[in-house]
Amino acid sequence: MVHLGQPAGTGAHRGPAHERFQAAGLRDPAVGPSMADHMGRTPLADVVGPGWDVALEPVADDIAAMGDFLRGELAAGRSFLPAPDRVFAAFAVPFEEVKVLVLGQDPYPTPGHAVGLSFSVAPGVRPLPRSLQNIFAELSEDLDVPKPTDGDLSPWVDQGVMLLNRCLSVAPRDPGSHRGKGWEAITEQAVRALAMRSAPLVAILWGRDARSTKEWLLDAPAIESAHPSPMSAARGFFGSRPFSRTNAALEALGASPVDWSLSRATERG
């Protein structure tokens, strides 16, 4: 099970990119003026699920460059979200076990919200981000289940759902601030690598940015709609039934459906 605040991988697997990935190590959770001096060059295999270091080998240099960028931000006194040890949290799901890919844009810019999983927040966060409130409203309507009240989506991750943002970091209170810095090449490779497997895959693409990745998915089914943001949810997200449609697509591929209910923390009515 994936737990917030823990490294995603076990370090059991070492791919050919081992030495170059060390330059991107971002495991130290401490944040402070001297953070850049103490960020270890940790092998990526130690912070991602099995198979991802090999899948990301073509962008090993990009990952190293993003490690340099983030250390430079901290050295200049500029923090970023999520915490350094959560930057690669989306890659906790073993590469061969990903069966659903949910693509977001970039982490929540509100301090205390971003945990490295698109749309998810830490247990107990209140109030929930508006996009997540809309996701839960659609979930309840789609599957006729109680509306969740806790925004921790790790139970989805435990079932093979990858919650990936196109950019893996953001400056606090500055949405989109790390776009164009280099994350896009890395997450593009992640999507392409998933699509190249023989394992079943269904993608949930919310919003224009996510839908622009559809060509990388080859023949994998894509569930598309407007973004759940308050600015666009009423223009095609509400009523799109992404959860039931995803489960139907999974079953058509011979894969087991996802229990989306998050039933451990729900409200009636």
mmCIF file of C-alpha atoms in Angstrom:
data_model
loop_
_atom_site.group_PDB
_atom_site.id
_atom_site.type_symbol
_atom_site.label_atom_id
_atom_site.label_comp_id
_atom_site.label_asym_id
_atom_site.label_seq_id
_atom_site.Cartn_x
_atom_site.Cartn_y
_atom_site.Cartn_z
ATOM 1 C CA MET A 1 0.000 0.000 0.000
ATOM 2 C CA VAL A 2 1.203 3.518 -0.806
ATOM 3 C CA HIS A 3 1.525 5.769 2.211
ATOM 4 C CA LEU A 4 2.006 9.514 2.101
ATOM 5 C CA GLY A 5 5.486 10.542 3.143
ATOM 6 C CA GLN A 6 7.147 7.236 2.280
ATOM 7 C CA PRO A 7 9.478 6.598 -0.655
ATOM 8 C CA ALA A 8 7.628 4.916 -3.485
ATOM 9 C CA GLY A 9 10.146 2.248 -4.372
ATOM 10 C CA THR A 10 12.142 -0.407 -2.616
ATOM 11 C CA GLY A 11 15.439 -0.066 -4.426
ATOM 12 C CA ALA A 12 15.320 -3.700 -5.518
ATOM 13 C CA HIS A 13 15.639 -2.894 -9.212
ATOM 14 C CA ARG A 14 18.508 -1.050 -10.889
ATOM 15 C CA GLY A 15 18.144 -0.062 -14.520
ATOM 16 C CA PRO A 16 20.842 1.050 -16.980
ATOM 17 C CA ALA A 17 20.165 4.685 -16.104
ATOM 18 C CA HIS A 18 21.275 4.083 -12.499
ATOM 19 C CA GLU A 19 24.156 6.564 -12.367
ATOM 20 C CA ARG A 20 22.457 9.395 -14.242
ATOM 21 C CA PHE A 21 19.276 9.069 -12.176
ATOM 22 C CA GLN A 22 21.342 9.690 -9.039
ATOM 23 C CA ALA A 23 21.564 13.324 -10.110
ATOM 24 C CA ALA A 24 17.804 13.715 -9.733
ATOM 25 C CA GLY A 25 17.506 12.412 -6.171
ATOM 26 C CA LEU A 26 14.757 14.303 -4.336
ATOM 27 C CA ARG A 27 14.001 12.178 -1.309
ATOM 28 C CA ASP A 28 14.965 14.463 1.567
ATOM 29 C CA PRO A 29 11.674 15.750 3.042
ATOM 30 C CA ALA A 30 13.297 18.602 4.959
ATOM 31 C CA VAL A 31 12.702 22.071 3.565
ATOM 32 C CA GLY A 32 14.871 24.976 4.646
ATOM 33 C CA PRO A 33 17.520 27.455 3.531
ATOM 34 C CA SER A 34 20.169 24.741 3.185
ATOM 35 C CA MET A 35 17.898 22.188 1.492
ATOM 36 C CA ALA A 36 19.822 22.363 -1.795
ATOM 37 C CA ASP A 37 23.033 21.440 -0.009
ATOM 38 C CA HIS A 38 21.531 18.273 1.471
ATOM 39 C CA MET A 39 19.451 16.827 -1.356
ATOM 40 C CA GLY A 40 21.028 13.435 -2.044
ATOM 41 C CA ARG A 41 21.674 12.099 -5.530
ATOM 42 C CA THR A 42 19.374 9.143 -4.918
ATOM 43 C CA PRO A 43 18.936 6.480 -7.630
ATOM 44 C CA LEU A 44 15.499 6.805 -9.180
ATOM 45 C CA ALA A 45 14.949 3.087 -8.638
ATOM 46 C CA ASP A 46 14.832 3.861 -4.906
ATOM 47 C CA VAL A 47 11.936 6.322 -5.214
ATOM 48 C CA VAL A 48 9.719 4.796 -7.911
ATOM 49 C CA GLY A 49 7.881 1.528 -8.311
ATOM 50 C CA PRO A 50 9.514 -1.439 -10.054
ATOM 51 C CA GLY A 51 10.101 -1.003 -13.767
ATOM 52 C CA TRP A 52 9.836 2.765 -13.953
ATOM 53 C CA ASP A 53 13.571 3.458 -13.975
ATOM 54 C CA VAL A 54 13.858 1.335 -17.122
ATOM 55 C CA ALA A 55 10.744 2.889 -18.711
ATOM 56 C CA LEU A 56 12.150 6.375 -18.103
ATOM 57 C CA GLU A 57 15.655 5.567 -19.364
ATOM 58 C CA PRO A 58 15.160 7.615 -22.585
ATOM 59 C CA VAL A 59 14.640 10.771 -20.486
ATOM 60 C CA ALA A 60 17.306 10.092 -17.859
ATOM 61 C CA ASP A 61 19.148 13.291 -18.756
ATOM 62 C CA ASP A 62 15.919 15.315 -18.518
ATOM 63 C CA ILE A 63 15.282 13.914 -15.044
ATOM 64 C CA ALA A 64 18.795 14.846 -13.962
ATOM 65 C CA ALA A 65 18.280 18.357 -15.359
ATOM 66 C CA MET A 66 15.026 18.763 -13.423
ATOM 67 C CA GLY A 67 16.826 17.710 -10.257
ATOM 68 C CA ASP A 68 19.335 20.481 -10.942
ATOM 69 C CA PHE A 69 16.494 22.944 -11.580
ATOM 70 C CA LEU A 70 14.734 22.159 -8.305
ATOM 71 C CA ARG A 71 17.941 22.319 -6.299
ATOM 72 C CA GLY A 72 18.633 25.655 -7.952
ATOM 73 C CA GLU A 73 15.217 26.934 -6.927
ATOM 74 C CA LEU A 74 15.883 26.020 -3.311
ATOM 75 C CA ALA A 75 19.377 27.493 -3.419
ATOM 76 C CA ALA A 76 17.822 30.768 -4.597
ATOM 77 C CA GLY A 77 15.355 30.737 -1.699
ATOM 78 C CA ARG A 78 12.380 29.670 -3.822
ATOM 79 C CA SER A 79 10.388 26.697 -2.525
ATOM 80 C CA PHE A 80 8.254 24.350 -4.581
ATOM 81 C CA LEU A 81 5.392 21.906 -4.167
ATOM 82 C CA PRO A 82 5.010 19.041 -3.413
ATOM 83 C CA ALA A 83 7.700 18.293 -0.817
ATOM 84 C CA PRO A 84 10.892 16.958 -2.436
ATOM 85 C CA ASP A 85 10.260 13.405 -1.277
ATOM 86 C CA ARG A 86 6.848 13.452 -3.023
ATOM 87 C CA VAL A 87 7.894 14.722 -6.455
ATOM 88 C CA PHE A 88 7.931 11.213 -7.963
ATOM 89 C CA ALA A 89 5.015 9.879 -5.873
ATOM 90 C CA ALA A 90 2.858 9.214 -8.945
ATOM 91 C CA PHE A 91 5.343 6.555 -10.010
ATOM 92 C CA ALA A 92 4.689 4.408 -6.937
ATOM 93 C CA VAL A 93 2.508 2.021 -8.938
ATOM 94 C CA PRO A 94 4.735 -0.677 -10.466
ATOM 95 C CA PHE A 95 5.056 0.002 -14.193
ATOM 96 C CA GLU A 96 3.444 -3.258 -15.284
ATOM 97 C CA GLU A 97 0.539 -2.871 -12.826
ATOM 98 C CA VAL A 98 -0.809 0.488 -14.047
ATOM 99 C CA LYS A 99 -4.249 -0.114 -15.553
ATOM 100 C CA VAL A 100 -5.755 3.384 -15.347
ATOM 101 C CA LEU A 101 -3.929 6.641 -16.059
ATOM 102 C CA VAL A 102 -5.480 9.884 -14.782
ATOM 103 C CA LEU A 103 -3.667 12.908 -16.212
ATOM 104 C CA GLY A 104 -3.652 16.268 -14.460
ATOM 105 C CA GLN A 105 -1.855 19.525 -15.264
ATOM 106 C CA ASP A 106 0.417 20.479 -12.389
ATOM 107 C CA PRO A 107 0.318 20.088 -8.588
ATOM 108 C CA TYR A 108 -2.056 22.115 -6.447
ATOM 109 C CA PRO A 109 -0.294 25.446 -5.776
ATOM 110 C CA THR A 110 -1.923 25.899 -2.361
ATOM 111 C CA PRO A 111 0.547 25.013 0.419
ATOM 112 C CA GLY A 112 -0.592 21.877 2.221
ATOM 113 C CA HIS A 113 -2.502 20.467 -0.749
ATOM 114 C CA ALA A 114 -0.025 18.899 -3.206
ATOM 115 C CA VAL A 115 1.103 15.340 -2.435
ATOM 116 C CA GLY A 116 2.533 14.293 -5.801
ATOM 117 C CA LEU A 117 -0.647 12.532 -6.966
ATOM 118 C CA SER A 118 -2.854 14.420 -9.404
ATOM 119 C CA PHE A 119 -6.057 15.713 -7.782
ATOM 120 C CA SER A 120 -5.305 14.017 -4.425
ATOM 121 C CA VAL A 121 -4.625 15.701 -1.080
ATOM 122 C CA ALA A 122 -3.397 14.374 2.252
ATOM 123 C CA PRO A 123 -5.917 12.778 4.627
ATOM 124 C CA GLY A 124 -7.843 15.326 6.662
ATOM 125 C CA VAL A 125 -7.249 18.357 4.424
ATOM 126 C CA ARG A 126 -10.160 20.811 4.672
ATOM 127 C CA PRO A 127 -11.643 22.371 2.686
ATOM 128 C CA LEU A 128 -11.125 20.149 -0.316
ATOM 129 C CA PRO A 129 -9.893 21.809 -3.524
ATOM 130 C CA ARG A 130 -12.798 22.794 -5.735
ATOM 131 C CA SER A 131 -11.729 20.491 -8.574
ATOM 132 C CA LEU A 132 -11.703 17.547 -6.186
ATOM 133 C CA GLN A 133 -15.129 18.506 -4.833
ATOM 134 C CA ASN A 134 -16.430 18.389 -8.398
ATOM 135 C CA ILE A 135 -14.771 15.018 -9.014
ATOM 136 C CA PHE A 136 -16.482 13.634 -5.932
ATOM 137 C CA ALA A 137 -19.843 15.072 -6.988
ATOM 138 C CA GLU A 138 -19.546 13.360 -10.371
ATOM 139 C CA LEU A 139 -18.349 10.137 -8.729
ATOM 140 C CA SER A 140 -21.410 10.062 -6.488
ATOM 141 C CA GLU A 141 -23.776 10.772 -9.375
ATOM 142 C CA ASP A 142 -22.074 8.344 -11.759
ATOM 143 C CA LEU A 143 -21.869 5.308 -9.481
ATOM 144 C CA ASP A 144 -24.667 6.106 -7.021
ATOM 145 C CA VAL A 145 -22.262 5.970 -4.086
ATOM 146 C CA PRO A 146 -21.932 8.313 -1.110
ATOM 147 C CA LYS A 147 -19.886 11.415 -1.806
ATOM 148 C CA PRO A 148 -16.400 11.051 -0.254
ATOM 149 C CA THR A 149 -15.403 13.628 2.325
ATOM 150 C CA ASP A 150 -11.688 12.812 2.506
ATOM 151 C CA GLY A 151 -9.474 13.766 -0.425
ATOM 152 C CA ASP A 152 -6.823 11.059 -0.071
ATOM 153 C CA LEU A 153 -6.995 9.121 -3.354
ATOM 154 C CA SER A 154 -4.339 6.561 -2.448
ATOM 155 C CA PRO A 155 -6.956 3.733 -2.382
ATOM 156 C CA TRP A 156 -7.208 4.262 -6.143
ATOM 157 C CA VAL A 157 -3.420 4.063 -6.455
ATOM 158 C CA ASP A 158 -3.448 0.782 -4.545
ATOM 159 C CA GLN A 159 -5.633 -0.666 -7.327
ATOM 160 C CA GLY A 160 -3.348 0.330 -10.194
ATOM 161 C CA VAL A 161 -4.569 3.868 -10.888
ATOM 162 C CA MET A 162 -1.710 6.234 -11.748
ATOM 163 C CA LEU A 163 -2.462 9.852 -10.787
ATOM 164 C CA LEU A 164 0.050 11.735 -12.935
ATOM 165 C CA ASN A 165 0.460 15.451 -13.529
ATOM 166 C CA ARG A 166 2.064 16.716 -16.738
ATOM 167 C CA CYS A 167 4.367 18.825 -14.547
ATOM 168 C CA LEU A 168 5.591 17.336 -11.289
ATOM 169 C CA SER A 169 6.294 20.567 -9.393
ATOM 170 C CA VAL A 170 4.984 24.102 -9.007
ATOM 171 C CA ALA A 171 5.887 27.246 -7.085
ATOM 172 C CA PRO A 172 3.568 27.950 -4.132
ATOM 173 C CA ARG A 173 0.542 30.069 -5.077
ATOM 174 C CA ASP A 174 1.727 30.313 -8.711
ATOM 175 C CA PRO A 175 -0.186 27.850 -10.929
ATOM 176 C CA GLY A 176 1.687 26.674 -13.997
ATOM 177 C CA SER A 177 4.956 28.231 -12.864
ATOM 178 C CA HIS A 178 7.054 25.150 -13.677
ATOM 179 C CA ARG A 179 5.541 24.488 -17.078
ATOM 180 C CA GLY A 180 8.076 24.537 -19.870
ATOM 181 C CA LYS A 181 10.954 23.762 -17.508
ATOM 182 C CA GLY A 182 11.390 20.149 -18.610
ATOM 183 C CA TRP A 183 8.784 17.990 -16.902
ATOM 184 C CA GLU A 184 6.712 17.592 -20.060
ATOM 185 C CA ALA A 185 9.309 15.450 -21.832
ATOM 186 C CA ILE A 186 9.486 13.155 -18.806
ATOM 187 C CA THR A 187 5.756 12.663 -18.435
ATOM 188 C CA GLU A 188 5.331 12.255 -22.195
ATOM 189 C CA GLN A 189 7.787 9.368 -22.048
ATOM 190 C CA ALA A 190 5.836 7.890 -19.130
ATOM 191 C CA VAL A 191 2.596 7.955 -21.122
ATOM 192 C CA ARG A 192 4.221 6.549 -24.252
ATOM 193 C CA ALA A 193 5.900 3.763 -22.275
ATOM 194 C CA LEU A 194 2.606 2.752 -20.660
ATOM 195 C CA ALA A 195 0.877 2.639 -24.033
ATOM 196 C CA MET A 196 3.599 0.402 -25.497
ATOM 197 C CA ARG A 197 3.012 -2.391 -22.969
ATOM 198 C CA SER A 198 0.807 -5.383 -23.645
ATOM 199 C CA ALA A 199 -1.056 -4.866 -20.347
ATOM 200 C CA PRO A 200 -4.558 -3.306 -20.328
ATOM 201 C CA LEU A 201 -4.643 0.493 -19.987
ATOM 202 C CA VAL A 202 -7.477 3.023 -19.871
ATOM 203 C CA ALA A 203 -6.724 6.758 -19.750
ATOM 204 C CA ILE A 204 -8.905 9.425 -18.162
ATOM 205 C CA LEU A 205 -8.206 12.739 -19.884
ATOM 206 C CA TRP A 206 -9.765 15.759 -18.200
ATOM 207 C CA GLY A 207 -9.274 19.078 -19.945
ATOM 208 C CA ARG A 208 -7.467 20.318 -23.031
ATOM 209 C CA ASP A 209 -3.936 19.703 -21.756
ATOM 210 C CA ALA A 210 -4.664 16.085 -20.891
ATOM 211 C CA ARG A 211 -6.570 15.462 -24.112
ATOM 212 C CA SER A 212 -3.591 16.689 -26.139
ATOM 213 C CA THR A 213 -1.752 13.518 -25.073
ATOM 214 C CA LYS A 214 -4.258 11.178 -26.727
ATOM 215 C CA GLU A 215 -2.034 10.442 -29.732
ATOM 216 C CA TRP A 216 0.624 8.979 -27.413
ATOM 217 C CA LEU A 217 -1.846 6.408 -26.109
ATOM 218 C CA LEU A 218 -1.957 4.448 -29.382
ATOM 219 C CA ASP A 219 -5.032 2.190 -29.173
ATOM 220 C CA ALA A 220 -5.612 2.491 -25.417
ATOM 221 C CA PRO A 221 -9.190 3.611 -24.654
ATOM 222 C CA ALA A 222 -9.415 7.254 -23.568
ATOM 223 C CA ILE A 223 -12.254 8.658 -21.451
ATOM 224 C CA GLU A 224 -12.347 12.365 -22.336
ATOM 225 C CA SER A 225 -14.214 15.366 -20.980
ATOM 226 C CA ALA A 226 -13.825 18.931 -19.785
ATOM 227 C CA HIS A 227 -11.640 19.557 -16.729
ATOM 228 C CA PRO A 228 -13.298 19.317 -13.277
ATOM 229 C CA SER A 229 -12.152 22.856 -12.446
ATOM 230 C CA PRO A 230 -14.984 25.198 -11.388
ATOM 231 C CA MET A 231 -14.245 27.194 -14.556
ATOM 232 C CA SER A 232 -15.073 24.296 -16.883
ATOM 233 C CA ALA A 233 -16.882 21.516 -14.986
ATOM 234 C CA ALA A 234 -20.310 22.639 -16.176
ATOM 235 C CA ARG A 235 -19.122 22.558 -19.799
ATOM 236 C CA GLY A 236 -18.860 18.798 -20.130
ATOM 237 C CA PHE A 237 -17.353 17.303 -16.994
ATOM 238 C CA PHE A 238 -20.591 16.940 -15.056
ATOM 239 C CA GLY A 239 -22.570 14.097 -16.550
ATOM 240 C CA SER A 240 -19.584 12.567 -18.351
ATOM 241 C CA ARG A 241 -19.666 9.420 -16.162
ATOM 242 C CA PRO A 242 -15.893 8.806 -16.298
ATOM 243 C CA PHE A 243 -15.797 6.193 -13.553
ATOM 244 C CA SER A 244 -18.423 3.812 -14.928
ATOM 245 C CA ARG A 245 -17.066 4.277 -18.462
ATOM 246 C CA THR A 246 -13.540 3.485 -17.296
ATOM 247 C CA ASN A 247 -14.687 0.327 -15.550
ATOM 248 C CA ALA A 248 -16.606 -0.766 -18.640
ATOM 249 C CA ALA A 249 -13.487 -0.234 -20.756
ATOM 250 C CA LEU A 250 -11.357 -2.184 -18.280
ATOM 251 C CA GLU A 251 -13.740 -5.114 -18.302
ATOM 252 C CA ALA A 252 -13.804 -5.073 -22.115
ATOM 253 C CA LEU A 253 -10.013 -5.429 -21.982
ATOM 254 C CA GLY A 254 -10.273 -8.340 -19.570
ATOM 255 C CA ALA A 255 -9.112 -6.336 -16.541
ATOM 256 C CA SER A 256 -10.833 -6.018 -13.180
ATOM 257 C CA PRO A 257 -12.794 -2.814 -12.482
ATOM 258 C CA VAL A 258 -11.672 -0.212 -9.965
ATOM 259 C CA ASP A 259 -13.539 0.339 -6.698
ATOM 260 C CA TRP A 260 -13.765 4.126 -6.932
ATOM 261 C CA SER A 261 -15.985 4.545 -3.874
ATOM 262 C CA LEU A 262 -13.404 5.655 -1.259
ATOM 263 C CA SER A 263 -15.973 4.257 1.144
ATOM 264 C CA ARG A 264 -13.842 4.724 4.263
ATOM 265 C CA ALA A 265 -14.719 8.432 4.354
ATOM 266 C CA THR A 266 -18.083 9.337 2.857
ATOM 267 C CA GLU A 267 -21.200 11.337 3.497
ATOM 268 C CA ARG A 268 -24.797 10.397 2.832
ATOM 269 C CA GLY A 269 -27.187 12.555 0.927
#
